[in-house]
Amino acid sequence: MSPVNSDDPAGDAFGAAGRPLTRKEIRAQEKFQGTHGHDAIPPQAFETGEDTPAAPAAGAGRGYAAVEPELVEPEPVQPEPVEPEPVQPERVEPEPIPAADTPEPPTAAPTVHHEKFDEEPAQHEQFHEEPRYDATSHEAPVHEYAGGVAHEDIPYAADAAPGYEHRHDAEVHGDHTVHPSHDAHHGYDSADIPPAEYHHEEDGQVVMAGGAAIRTAKGPSKKVRRRRRFLALLLTLSVFVIAITVGAQFLKPLLGGDTLADYPGPGTGEVVITVPPGAGPKSVAAELQDKKVVANADAFLRDFMASGGALAPGDFTMRNEMKNSDAVAVLLNKDQAKVMYFALNAGLRIGESLEAISEGTGVPVAQLKELSDSPGQFGVSARAQNLEGFLAPGEHRFALGTPAKDVLQQLVTDTLAELTAQGVTDPEKQYDVVTVASIVQAEGGQAEYGDVAGAIYNRLKPDNTETNGLIQSDATVTYGLGIKSFHIDEDQKADKSNPYNTYANPGLPVGPIGSPGKTAIDAAAKPKTNEYLYWVTINLDTKETLFAKTLAEHNTYVARYNAWCEGNPGRCV
């Protein structure tokens, strides 16, 4: 235990035992404690320094002999949590000190409460536990804190004996020797006496009213902590949002998120979209996107399927960057009420084409036939007997009230434009190409148009001794007979009176046998080079066509065709 600093009641100087610490000494002491990272600080670990006044002469008042402790830093200990047990310590007789009168011991031994824990005792060269005067003559409980420093609940001015004055600023007296008091006990002026529960924080330590210093971690206030938590949460959310935004920009191209789903419309310019027979909505949607008619093929396809309409073959005039709904309306002919509309399939004969035109325009078939039978006015070859082969297949729209001649002229112009695009500009040559194209359209599947055209031109060669210039096409014979059939008999094949009979008459028939589409015209204008002389379509559903150079090979393919017909009754008629 450390002695309590007290002044002599008579106002004499301090005795040999010591004096109260000054403010400067207290601050120096607390600063010294703050610079050491130990939880336990021995009572003798501080000296006041050079400003300590000279010690008073021995016996000049109450005091204690000077003790020069050696600073020893105890090793930190880890106390085990145990239940405190009251201990009644034995009375300690103070050792006699030659330099001063030995003070009388307290009237009663204080009760000391100890917590049992293992601690390596600090080594001191000279350490005297001296009795403390208790001015109120009551037992002062002494507590041992987790920090390892004993805390004594010492009385203040309210509890002090009369005549004692707690002073904060020490006076310098004659020959008194000033000893460092316990680092946890301070004297205060009567005006500065703190309340019983007073403590203050400095340098990370809590100095209790009893004088014992307990090291604590000085933390921010609750308000500051709440503000820090809020700022940390806000920062985390900001980083999260930024990460999502940046990641989305990188993932958009991979996921197709940056693809425009639809154009605002209505669109500009003019784009012709050809829908061939048998084409599905998916392939048409892809073509529309490639030609920048619609923004996204998948989005257009969803709108088209939702409409519940059916896709019809033909040519459709559209615009660049149309709305999906507008493009769907064009394909489904939803604007028919505003225009004259009709569709012509490839391969139709002239009579079938005129009936379709009449139905769409309201012009009588007879009026249209009269115009067709005068083909010279439309710019075709003089050999032409009518507009057979020159009425372009596809979907056609005309403003209401458009004259019939203008309607037919537009169809012929479209066909002539395609021939010109393939390098065929002479009207007579154009007529021959259209005739070959019409046979190709009727005989072959679309994938074999080029080979069929090449085989026809091989048969027309003057040096051909295999077929001697005969094309031998069933489709030409049936056209001349005015029927539609896949089978003709030998008498029909031998009838030379039929100008379209290519079994009996060498060379090309007298004219086209139907309206060829763009693909057939292109194949007839630029046929594939091959040595084939024979061909036969062995599957009428798939249009699979096989080619041969000799009649013997061709007959084996004909047998396969006959087998397919036997397996599909009613189809080969």
Coordinates of C-alpha atoms in Angstrom, one line a residue:
M1 CA 0.0 0.0 0.0
S2 CA 1.1 3.6 -0.7
P3 CA 1.0 6.3 1.9
V4 CA -1.6 9.0 1.7
N5 CA -0.2 12.5 1.2
S6 CA -1.2 14.7 4.1
D7 CA -0.2 18.2 5.3
D8 CA 0.7 18.9 8.9
P9 CA -2.4 20.3 10.7
A10 CA -0.3 23.1 12.0
G11 CA 0.8 24.2 8.6
D12 CA 4.4 23.0 9.0
A13 CA 6.4 21.8 6.1
F14 CA 6.2 18.2 4.9
G15 CA 7.9 15.5 6.9
A16 CA 10.6 13.3 5.6
A17 CA 8.0 11.0 4.1
G18 CA 7.0 13.3 1.2
R19 CA 4.5 15.8 -0.1
P20 CA 1.5 15.9 -2.5
L21 CA 2.3 15.9 -6.2
T22 CA 2.0 19.0 -8.2
R23 CA -0.1 19.3 -11.4
K24 CA 3.0 19.1 -13.5
E25 CA 4.1 16.0 -11.7
I26 CA 0.7 14.4 -12.1
R27 CA 0.7 15.0 -15.8
A28 CA 4.3 13.7 -16.1
Q29 CA 3.3 10.7 -14.2
E30 CA 0.3 9.9 -16.3
K31 CA 2.3 10.5 -19.5
F32 CA 4.9 8.1 -18.2
Q33 CA 2.3 5.5 -17.6
G34 CA 0.8 6.0 -21.1
T35 CA 4.2 5.3 -22.8
H36 CA 4.5 1.8 -21.2
G37 CA 2.4 -1.0 -22.8
H38 CA 1.9 -2.9 -19.5
D39 CA -1.3 -3.4 -17.5
A40 CA 0.6 -3.5 -14.2
I41 CA 2.7 -0.5 -13.0
P42 CA 4.6 -0.8 -9.8
P43 CA 4.0 2.0 -7.2
Q44 CA 7.7 3.0 -7.4
A45 CA 7.8 3.4 -11.2
F46 CA 7.9 7.2 -11.1
E47 CA 10.2 9.9 -9.8
T48 CA 9.3 13.6 -9.9
G49 CA 12.6 14.7 -11.5
E50 CA 14.8 17.7 -10.9
D51 CA 12.0 20.1 -9.9
T52 CA 11.5 18.2 -6.6
P53 CA 12.2 20.6 -3.7
A54 CA 14.8 19.7 -1.2
A55 CA 13.7 17.3 1.5
P56 CA 13.0 18.8 5.0
A57 CA 15.1 18.0 8.0
A58 CA 14.4 14.8 9.8
G59 CA 11.7 15.0 12.3
A60 CA 10.3 18.3 11.1
G61 CA 6.7 17.1 11.0
R62 CA 4.9 14.0 10.1
G63 CA 6.4 12.1 7.2
Y64 CA 8.2 9.1 6.0
A65 CA 11.8 8.2 5.3
A66 CA 13.0 8.6 1.8
V67 CA 12.9 5.5 -0.3
E68 CA 14.7 5.2 -3.6
P69 CA 12.9 2.5 -5.6
E70 CA 14.4 1.0 -8.6
L71 CA 12.1 1.0 -11.6
V72 CA 11.2 -2.5 -12.5
E73 CA 8.9 -3.3 -15.3
P74 CA 6.8 -6.4 -14.3
E75 CA 5.9 -8.9 -16.9
P76 CA 2.3 -8.8 -18.0
V77 CA 0.2 -11.6 -16.6
Q78 CA -3.0 -13.3 -17.8
P79 CA -5.2 -13.7 -14.7
E80 CA -7.6 -16.6 -14.6
P81 CA -11.2 -15.5 -13.9
V82 CA -12.0 -16.7 -10.4
E83 CA -14.4 -15.8 -7.8
P84 CA -12.9 -13.2 -5.3
E85 CA -12.5 -14.4 -1.7
P86 CA -12.1 -12.1 1.2
V87 CA -8.6 -12.4 2.8
Q88 CA -7.7 -11.1 6.2
P89 CA -4.1 -10.0 5.9
E90 CA -1.7 -10.1 8.7
R91 CA -0.6 -6.9 10.2
V92 CA 2.5 -5.6 8.7
E93 CA 4.9 -4.0 11.0
P94 CA 6.7 -1.1 9.3
E95 CA 10.4 -1.3 9.2
P96 CA 12.1 1.4 11.3
I97 CA 13.4 4.3 9.2
P98 CA 16.4 6.1 10.7
A99 CA 15.7 9.4 8.8
A100 CA 12.4 10.1 10.4
D101 CA 10.0 9.2 13.2
T102 CA 8.0 6.1 12.6
P103 CA 4.3 7.0 12.2
E104 CA 1.8 5.2 14.3
P105 CA 0.0 2.4 12.5
P106 CA -3.7 2.7 11.7
T107 CA -6.2 1.9 14.4
A108 CA -7.6 -1.0 12.4
A109 CA -6.2 -3.1 9.7
P110 CA -8.0 -2.6 6.4
T111 CA -9.9 -5.4 4.8
V112 CA -8.3 -6.4 1.5
H113 CA -10.1 -8.3 -1.2
H114 CA -7.9 -10.3 -3.5
E115 CA -8.5 -12.1 -6.8
K116 CA -6.5 -15.2 -7.0
F117 CA -4.4 -15.4 -10.1
D118 CA -0.9 -16.4 -11.1
E119 CA 1.4 -13.5 -11.4
E120 CA 5.1 -13.3 -11.6
P121 CA 6.1 -11.0 -8.7
A122 CA 7.8 -7.8 -9.7
Q123 CA 11.4 -7.6 -8.4
H124 CA 12.2 -4.5 -6.3
E125 CA 15.4 -3.8 -4.6
Q126 CA 13.9 -1.7 -1.8
F127 CA 10.2 -1.6 -1.3
H128 CA 8.5 -0.8 1.9
E129 CA 4.8 -1.1 2.3
E130 CA 4.0 1.7 4.7
P131 CA 0.9 2.2 6.7
R132 CA -1.6 4.9 5.6
Y133 CA -3.2 7.3 8.0
D134 CA -6.9 7.1 7.7
A135 CA -8.3 10.4 8.9
T136 CA -11.8 9.1 9.4
S137 CA -10.7 6.0 11.3
H138 CA -12.7 3.7 9.1
E139 CA -11.7 0.6 7.1
A140 CA -10.9 1.5 3.5
P141 CA -11.5 -1.5 1.3
V142 CA -8.7 -2.2 -1.1
H143 CA -9.4 -3.8 -4.5
E144 CA -7.1 -5.5 -6.8
Y145 CA -8.0 -4.8 -10.5
A146 CA -7.5 -6.8 -13.6
G147 CA -4.7 -4.4 -14.5
G148 CA -2.7 -5.7 -11.7
V149 CA -2.7 -2.3 -9.7
A150 CA -4.2 -2.1 -6.3
H151 CA -6.9 0.5 -6.0
E152 CA -7.6 2.1 -2.7
D153 CA -10.7 4.0 -2.1
I154 CA -9.1 6.9 -0.3
P155 CA -11.2 9.6 1.4
Y156 CA -11.3 13.2 0.0
A157 CA -12.0 16.4 1.8
A158 CA -15.5 15.5 2.7
D159 CA -14.2 12.5 4.7
A160 CA -10.9 13.9 5.9
A161 CA -10.2 14.7 9.5
P162 CA -10.4 18.3 10.6
G163 CA -7.3 20.3 10.1
Y164 CA -6.2 18.5 7.0
E165 CA -6.0 20.4 3.8
H166 CA -5.7 18.6 0.5
R167 CA -3.4 20.6 -1.6
H168 CA -2.8 20.4 -5.3
D169 CA 0.3 22.6 -5.5
A170 CA 3.1 21.6 -3.3
E171 CA 5.2 24.1 -1.3
V172 CA 8.9 23.9 -1.0
H173 CA 10.1 23.5 2.6
G174 CA 13.5 23.8 4.1
D175 CA 15.4 20.5 4.1
H176 CA 12.5 18.2 3.5
T177 CA 13.2 15.4 1.1
V178 CA 10.4 14.8 -1.3
H179 CA 9.6 11.2 -2.1
P180 CA 7.5 10.1 -5.0
S181 CA 4.1 9.2 -3.8
H182 CA 2.1 6.3 -5.1
D183 CA 1.3 7.0 -8.8
A184 CA -2.4 6.6 -8.2
H185 CA -2.8 9.1 -5.3
H186 CA -3.0 12.8 -5.7
G187 CA -3.8 15.7 -3.5
Y188 CA -6.4 18.3 -4.5
D189 CA -7.3 21.8 -3.4
S190 CA -10.5 22.0 -1.5
A191 CA -12.0 23.8 -4.4
D192 CA -10.9 21.1 -6.8
I193 CA -12.0 18.1 -4.9
P194 CA -13.8 15.7 -7.2
P195 CA -16.8 13.7 -6.3
A196 CA -16.5 10.2 -5.0
E197 CA -17.0 8.6 -8.3
Y198 CA -14.8 10.9 -10.2
H199 CA -12.5 9.6 -12.9
H200 CA -10.9 10.9 -16.0
E201 CA -9.4 9.5 -19.1
E202 CA -6.0 10.4 -20.4
D203 CA -3.6 8.7 -22.8
G204 CA -5.7 5.6 -23.0
Q205 CA -6.0 5.1 -19.2
V206 CA -8.8 5.6 -16.7
V207 CA -7.7 7.3 -13.5
M208 CA -10.2 6.4 -10.8
A209 CA -11.1 8.6 -7.9
G210 CA -9.1 6.3 -5.6
G211 CA -6.0 7.0 -7.6
A212 CA -5.5 3.6 -9.3
A213 CA -4.8 3.8 -13.0
I214 CA -6.4 1.2 -15.2
R215 CA -5.4 1.0 -18.8
T216 CA -8.3 1.1 -21.2
A217 CA -8.8 1.4 -24.9
K218 CA -10.2 4.9 -25.5
G219 CA -12.8 4.5 -28.2
P220 CA -15.0 6.8 -30.2
S221 CA -18.5 7.8 -29.0
K222 CA -21.6 6.0 -30.0
K223 CA -22.5 8.8 -32.4
V224 CA -19.2 8.6 -34.1
R225 CA -19.4 4.8 -34.3
R226 CA -22.9 5.1 -35.9
R227 CA -21.7 7.6 -38.4
R228 CA -18.7 5.4 -39.3
R229 CA -21.0 2.4 -39.7
F230 CA -23.3 4.4 -41.9
L231 CA -20.4 5.6 -44.1
A232 CA -19.0 2.1 -44.3
L233 CA -22.4 0.8 -45.4
L234 CA -22.8 3.6 -47.9
L235 CA -19.4 2.9 -49.3
T236 CA -20.0 -0.8 -49.6
L237 CA -23.3 -0.2 -51.4
S238 CA -21.6 2.2 -53.8
V239 CA -18.9 -0.2 -54.6
F240 CA -21.5 -3.0 -55.2
V241 CA -23.6 -0.8 -57.5
I242 CA -20.5 0.3 -59.5
A243 CA -19.4 -3.4 -59.8
I244 CA -22.8 -4.4 -61.1
T245 CA -22.9 -1.6 -63.6
V246 CA -19.4 -2.2 -64.9
G247 CA -20.0 -6.0 -65.1
A248 CA -23.2 -5.5 -66.9
Q249 CA -21.5 -3.4 -69.6
F250 CA -19.0 -6.3 -70.2
L251 CA -21.7 -9.0 -70.1
K252 CA -24.2 -7.2 -72.4
P253 CA -22.4 -8.1 -75.6
L254 CA -22.0 -11.7 -74.5
L255 CA -25.6 -12.1 -73.5
G256 CA -27.0 -10.0 -76.3
G257 CA -28.3 -7.4 -73.9
D258 CA -27.1 -4.5 -76.1
T259 CA -29.1 -5.7 -79.1
L260 CA -32.0 -3.3 -80.1
A261 CA -35.3 -5.2 -80.0
D262 CA -37.3 -3.0 -82.3
Y263 CA -37.0 0.1 -84.4
P264 CA -39.3 3.1 -83.7
G265 CA -40.5 3.1 -87.3
P266 CA -42.0 3.9 -89.7
G267 CA -38.8 3.4 -91.7
T268 CA -37.2 4.8 -94.9
G269 CA -36.3 3.7 -98.4
E270 CA -37.5 0.5 -100.1
V271 CA -36.4 -3.1 -99.6
V272 CA -37.8 -6.0 -101.5
I273 CA -38.0 -9.3 -99.5
T274 CA -38.6 -12.5 -101.4
V275 CA -40.3 -15.3 -99.6
P276 CA -39.8 -18.5 -101.6
P277 CA -42.3 -21.4 -101.5
G278 CA -41.8 -23.5 -98.4
A279 CA -39.8 -20.8 -96.5
G280 CA -40.5 -20.6 -92.8
P281 CA -40.9 -17.5 -90.6
K282 CA -37.4 -18.1 -89.0
S283 CA -35.5 -17.8 -92.2
V284 CA -37.6 -14.8 -93.3
A285 CA -36.9 -13.1 -89.9
A286 CA -33.1 -13.7 -90.4
E287 CA -33.3 -12.1 -93.9
L288 CA -35.2 -9.1 -92.5
Q289 CA -32.6 -8.5 -89.9
D290 CA -29.7 -8.9 -92.4
K291 CA -31.3 -6.3 -94.7
K292 CA -32.0 -4.0 -91.7
V293 CA -35.7 -4.1 -92.2
V294 CA -36.2 -5.2 -88.5
A295 CA -33.8 -4.6 -85.6
N296 CA -33.9 -8.1 -84.1
A297 CA -34.9 -11.4 -85.8
D298 CA -35.9 -13.1 -82.5
A299 CA -38.1 -10.2 -81.4
F300 CA -39.7 -10.0 -84.9
L301 CA -40.3 -13.8 -84.9
R302 CA -42.1 -13.6 -81.5
D303 CA -44.4 -10.8 -82.8
F304 CA -45.1 -12.8 -86.0
M305 CA -45.9 -16.0 -84.1
A306 CA -48.1 -14.0 -81.7
S307 CA -50.1 -12.7 -84.6
G308 CA -51.2 -16.2 -85.6
G309 CA -50.9 -15.5 -89.3
A310 CA -49.5 -17.8 -92.0
L311 CA -46.6 -16.9 -94.2
A312 CA -47.2 -16.8 -98.0
P313 CA -44.6 -16.9 -100.7
G314 CA -43.9 -13.9 -102.9
D315 CA -42.1 -10.6 -103.0
F316 CA -42.8 -8.0 -100.3
T317 CA -41.9 -4.4 -100.5
M318 CA -40.8 -3.1 -97.2
R319 CA -38.7 -0.2 -95.7
N320 CA -35.5 0.0 -93.8
E321 CA -35.9 0.1 -90.0
M322 CA -39.5 -0.8 -89.8
K323 CA -41.4 -1.5 -86.6
N324 CA -41.9 -5.2 -86.0
S325 CA -45.6 -4.8 -86.1
D326 CA -45.5 -3.0 -89.4
A327 CA -43.3 -5.7 -91.0
V328 CA -45.7 -8.4 -89.7
A329 CA -48.6 -6.5 -91.2
V330 CA -46.9 -6.5 -94.6
L331 CA -46.1 -10.2 -94.5
L332 CA -49.7 -11.0 -93.5
N333 CA -51.3 -8.6 -96.0
K334 CA -53.1 -6.8 -93.3
D335 CA -53.1 -3.7 -95.4
Q336 CA -55.0 -5.3 -98.2
A337 CA -58.0 -3.0 -97.7
K338 CA -55.9 0.0 -98.5
V339 CA -54.3 -1.3 -101.7
M340 CA -54.9 -3.8 -104.5
Y341 CA -53.0 -6.9 -103.5
F342 CA -52.4 -10.3 -105.0
A343 CA -49.7 -13.1 -104.9
L344 CA -48.4 -15.2 -107.7
N345 CA -46.6 -18.5 -107.0
A346 CA -43.7 -19.6 -109.1
G347 CA -44.7 -22.1 -111.7
L348 CA -48.2 -20.9 -112.3
R349 CA -49.5 -21.0 -115.9
I350 CA -50.8 -17.9 -117.5
G351 CA -54.5 -18.7 -116.9
E352 CA -53.8 -19.2 -113.1
S353 CA -51.9 -16.0 -112.9
L354 CA -54.6 -13.9 -114.6
E355 CA -57.2 -15.3 -112.2
A356 CA -55.1 -14.4 -109.2
I357 CA -54.5 -10.9 -110.5
S358 CA -58.2 -10.5 -111.2
E359 CA -59.1 -11.5 -107.7
G360 CA -56.7 -9.0 -106.1
T361 CA -57.5 -6.1 -108.4
G362 CA -61.1 -6.5 -109.3
V363 CA -60.3 -6.4 -113.0
P364 CA -62.2 -9.0 -115.0
V365 CA -60.1 -12.0 -116.2
A366 CA -61.3 -11.3 -119.8
Q367 CA -59.9 -7.8 -119.7
L368 CA -56.6 -9.1 -118.4
K369 CA -56.5 -11.9 -121.0
E370 CA -57.0 -9.4 -123.8
L371 CA -54.1 -7.4 -122.6
S372 CA -51.9 -10.5 -122.2
D373 CA -52.6 -11.7 -125.7
S374 CA -51.0 -8.6 -127.1
P375 CA -47.5 -9.0 -125.5
G376 CA -45.7 -6.7 -127.9
Q377 CA -47.0 -3.7 -126.0
F378 CA -45.2 -4.8 -122.9
G379 CA -41.7 -5.0 -124.5
V380 CA -41.3 -8.8 -124.8
S381 CA -40.1 -10.8 -127.8
A382 CA -42.2 -10.8 -131.0
R383 CA -42.2 -14.6 -130.7
A384 CA -44.3 -14.5 -127.6
Q385 CA -47.9 -15.4 -128.0
N386 CA -48.9 -14.0 -124.6
L387 CA -47.3 -12.9 -121.4
E388 CA -46.6 -16.5 -120.3
G389 CA -43.4 -16.7 -118.3
F390 CA -43.1 -12.9 -117.9
L391 CA -45.6 -12.3 -115.0
A392 CA -43.1 -12.2 -112.1
P393 CA -44.1 -14.4 -109.1
G394 CA -44.4 -12.8 -105.6
E395 CA -46.6 -10.5 -103.6
H396 CA -47.7 -7.4 -105.4
R397 CA -49.5 -4.3 -104.1
F398 CA -50.9 -1.5 -106.1
A399 CA -52.7 1.7 -105.2
L400 CA -56.5 1.5 -105.5
G401 CA -57.6 2.3 -109.0
T402 CA -54.3 1.4 -110.7
P403 CA -55.1 0.5 -114.4
A404 CA -54.9 -3.1 -115.4
K405 CA -52.3 -2.5 -118.0
D406 CA -50.1 -0.7 -115.5
V407 CA -50.4 -3.7 -113.2
L408 CA -49.4 -6.2 -115.9
Q409 CA -46.6 -3.9 -117.1
Q410 CA -45.1 -3.8 -113.6
L411 CA -45.0 -7.6 -113.5
V412 CA -43.3 -7.9 -116.9
T413 CA -40.8 -5.1 -115.9
D414 CA -39.8 -7.1 -112.8
T415 CA -39.0 -10.2 -114.9
L416 CA -37.1 -8.2 -117.6
A417 CA -35.1 -6.5 -114.8
E418 CA -34.0 -9.8 -113.4
L419 CA -32.9 -11.0 -116.9
T420 CA -30.9 -7.8 -117.4
A421 CA -29.3 -8.3 -114.0
Q422 CA -28.1 -11.7 -115.2
G423 CA -26.6 -10.1 -118.3
V424 CA -29.4 -11.1 -120.7
T425 CA -30.5 -8.0 -122.5
D426 CA -31.6 -9.1 -126.0
P427 CA -35.4 -9.7 -126.2
E428 CA -35.0 -12.9 -128.3
K429 CA -32.4 -14.3 -125.9
Q430 CA -34.5 -13.3 -123.0
Y431 CA -37.4 -15.3 -124.5
D432 CA -35.2 -18.4 -124.7
V433 CA -33.9 -18.0 -121.2
V434 CA -37.4 -17.6 -119.8
T435 CA -38.5 -20.8 -121.7
V436 CA -35.6 -22.8 -120.3
A437 CA -36.2 -21.3 -116.8
S438 CA -39.9 -22.4 -116.9
I439 CA -38.8 -26.0 -117.7
V440 CA -36.3 -25.9 -114.9
Q441 CA -39.0 -24.6 -112.5
A442 CA -41.3 -27.5 -113.4
E443 CA -38.7 -30.3 -113.5
G444 CA -36.3 -29.9 -110.7
G445 CA -36.0 -29.2 -107.1
Q446 CA -34.7 -25.8 -106.2
A447 CA -31.3 -27.2 -105.1
E448 CA -30.8 -28.8 -108.5
Y449 CA -31.9 -25.9 -110.8
G450 CA -28.3 -25.2 -112.0
D451 CA -27.7 -28.9 -112.9
V452 CA -31.1 -29.3 -114.7
A453 CA -30.4 -26.1 -116.7
G454 CA -26.9 -27.5 -117.6
A455 CA -28.4 -30.9 -118.7
I456 CA -31.0 -29.1 -120.9
Y457 CA -28.3 -27.1 -122.7
N458 CA -26.2 -30.3 -123.2
R459 CA -29.2 -31.9 -125.0
L460 CA -29.6 -28.9 -127.2
K461 CA -26.0 -29.1 -128.4
P462 CA -25.7 -30.0 -132.2
D463 CA -23.2 -32.8 -131.5
N464 CA -25.4 -34.6 -129.1
T465 CA -26.0 -38.1 -130.5
E466 CA -27.4 -39.5 -127.2
T467 CA -30.7 -37.7 -127.3
N468 CA -30.3 -35.9 -130.7
G469 CA -31.5 -32.6 -129.5
L470 CA -34.6 -33.8 -127.7
I471 CA -35.2 -32.4 -124.3
Q472 CA -37.8 -35.1 -123.4
S473 CA -39.6 -33.3 -120.6
D474 CA -42.9 -34.6 -119.3
A475 CA -43.8 -31.1 -118.1
T476 CA -43.7 -29.6 -121.6
V477 CA -45.9 -32.3 -123.0
T478 CA -48.6 -31.9 -120.2
Y479 CA -48.5 -28.1 -120.7
G480 CA -49.2 -28.5 -124.4
L481 CA -52.0 -30.9 -123.6
G482 CA -53.5 -28.5 -121.1
I483 CA -53.3 -30.9 -118.2
K484 CA -51.3 -31.4 -115.1
S485 CA -49.9 -34.9 -114.6
F486 CA -46.7 -36.7 -113.8
H487 CA -47.5 -39.5 -116.2
I488 CA -48.0 -39.5 -119.9
D489 CA -48.4 -42.4 -122.2
E490 CA -46.4 -43.3 -125.3
D491 CA -49.0 -41.9 -127.7
Q492 CA -48.9 -38.5 -126.0
K493 CA -45.1 -38.6 -126.2
A494 CA -45.2 -39.4 -130.0
D495 CA -47.7 -36.6 -130.8
K496 CA -45.8 -34.1 -132.9
S497 CA -48.8 -31.9 -133.2
N498 CA -48.2 -30.7 -129.7
P499 CA -45.8 -27.8 -130.2
Y500 CA -44.7 -28.2 -126.6
N501 CA -44.0 -32.0 -127.0
T502 CA -40.2 -32.2 -126.5
Y503 CA -40.2 -36.0 -127.0
A504 CA -41.2 -35.6 -130.6
N505 CA -39.9 -32.1 -131.5
P506 CA -36.2 -31.3 -131.0
G507 CA -35.1 -28.1 -129.4
L508 CA -37.0 -25.8 -127.1
P509 CA -40.8 -25.7 -127.0
V510 CA -42.5 -22.8 -128.7
G511 CA -42.6 -20.8 -125.5
P512 CA -42.5 -20.9 -121.7
I513 CA -44.7 -23.3 -119.8
G514 CA -45.1 -21.3 -116.7
S515 CA -43.9 -18.3 -114.6
P516 CA -40.3 -19.1 -113.4
G517 CA -39.1 -17.5 -110.2
K518 CA -35.9 -15.6 -109.7
T519 CA -33.8 -18.7 -108.8
A520 CA -34.9 -20.5 -111.9
I521 CA -34.2 -17.5 -114.1
D522 CA -30.7 -17.1 -112.7
A523 CA -30.0 -20.8 -113.2
A524 CA -31.2 -20.7 -116.9
A525 CA -29.1 -17.5 -117.5
K526 CA -26.0 -19.0 -115.9
P527 CA -26.3 -22.8 -115.9
K528 CA -23.8 -25.2 -114.2
T529 CA -21.3 -26.8 -116.5
N530 CA -21.7 -30.6 -116.4
E531 CA -22.0 -33.7 -118.7
Y532 CA -25.4 -34.8 -117.6
L533 CA -28.1 -35.7 -120.2
Y534 CA -30.7 -37.3 -118.0
W535 CA -32.5 -36.3 -114.8
V536 CA -35.4 -37.6 -112.8
T537 CA -37.1 -36.5 -109.6
I538 CA -37.4 -39.6 -107.5
N539 CA -39.2 -38.0 -104.5
L540 CA -42.1 -35.6 -105.2
D541 CA -42.1 -34.4 -101.6
T542 CA -38.5 -33.5 -101.2
K543 CA -37.9 -32.8 -104.9
E544 CA -34.8 -34.9 -104.8
T545 CA -33.4 -35.2 -108.4
L546 CA -30.8 -37.6 -109.7
F547 CA -28.7 -37.1 -112.8
A548 CA -27.1 -39.5 -115.3
K549 CA -24.9 -39.4 -118.3
T550 CA -26.3 -42.6 -120.0
L551 CA -29.7 -44.0 -120.5
A552 CA -28.9 -47.2 -118.6
E553 CA -28.0 -45.3 -115.5
H554 CA -31.0 -43.1 -115.9
N555 CA -33.3 -46.2 -116.0
T556 CA -32.1 -47.3 -112.6
Y557 CA -33.2 -43.9 -111.2
V558 CA -36.5 -44.2 -113.0
A559 CA -37.0 -47.5 -111.2
R560 CA -36.5 -45.8 -107.9
Y561 CA -39.1 -43.2 -108.8
N562 CA -41.6 -45.9 -109.7
A563 CA -40.9 -47.6 -106.3
W564 CA -41.6 -44.3 -104.5
C565 CA -44.9 -43.9 -106.4
E566 CA -45.9 -47.4 -105.4
G567 CA -45.2 -46.5 -101.8
N568 CA -47.2 -43.3 -102.0
P569 CA -50.5 -44.2 -103.7
G570 CA -52.3 -41.3 -105.4
R571 CA -49.3 -39.0 -105.6
C572 CA -47.9 -39.9 -109.0
V573 CA -50.9 -39.0 -111.1

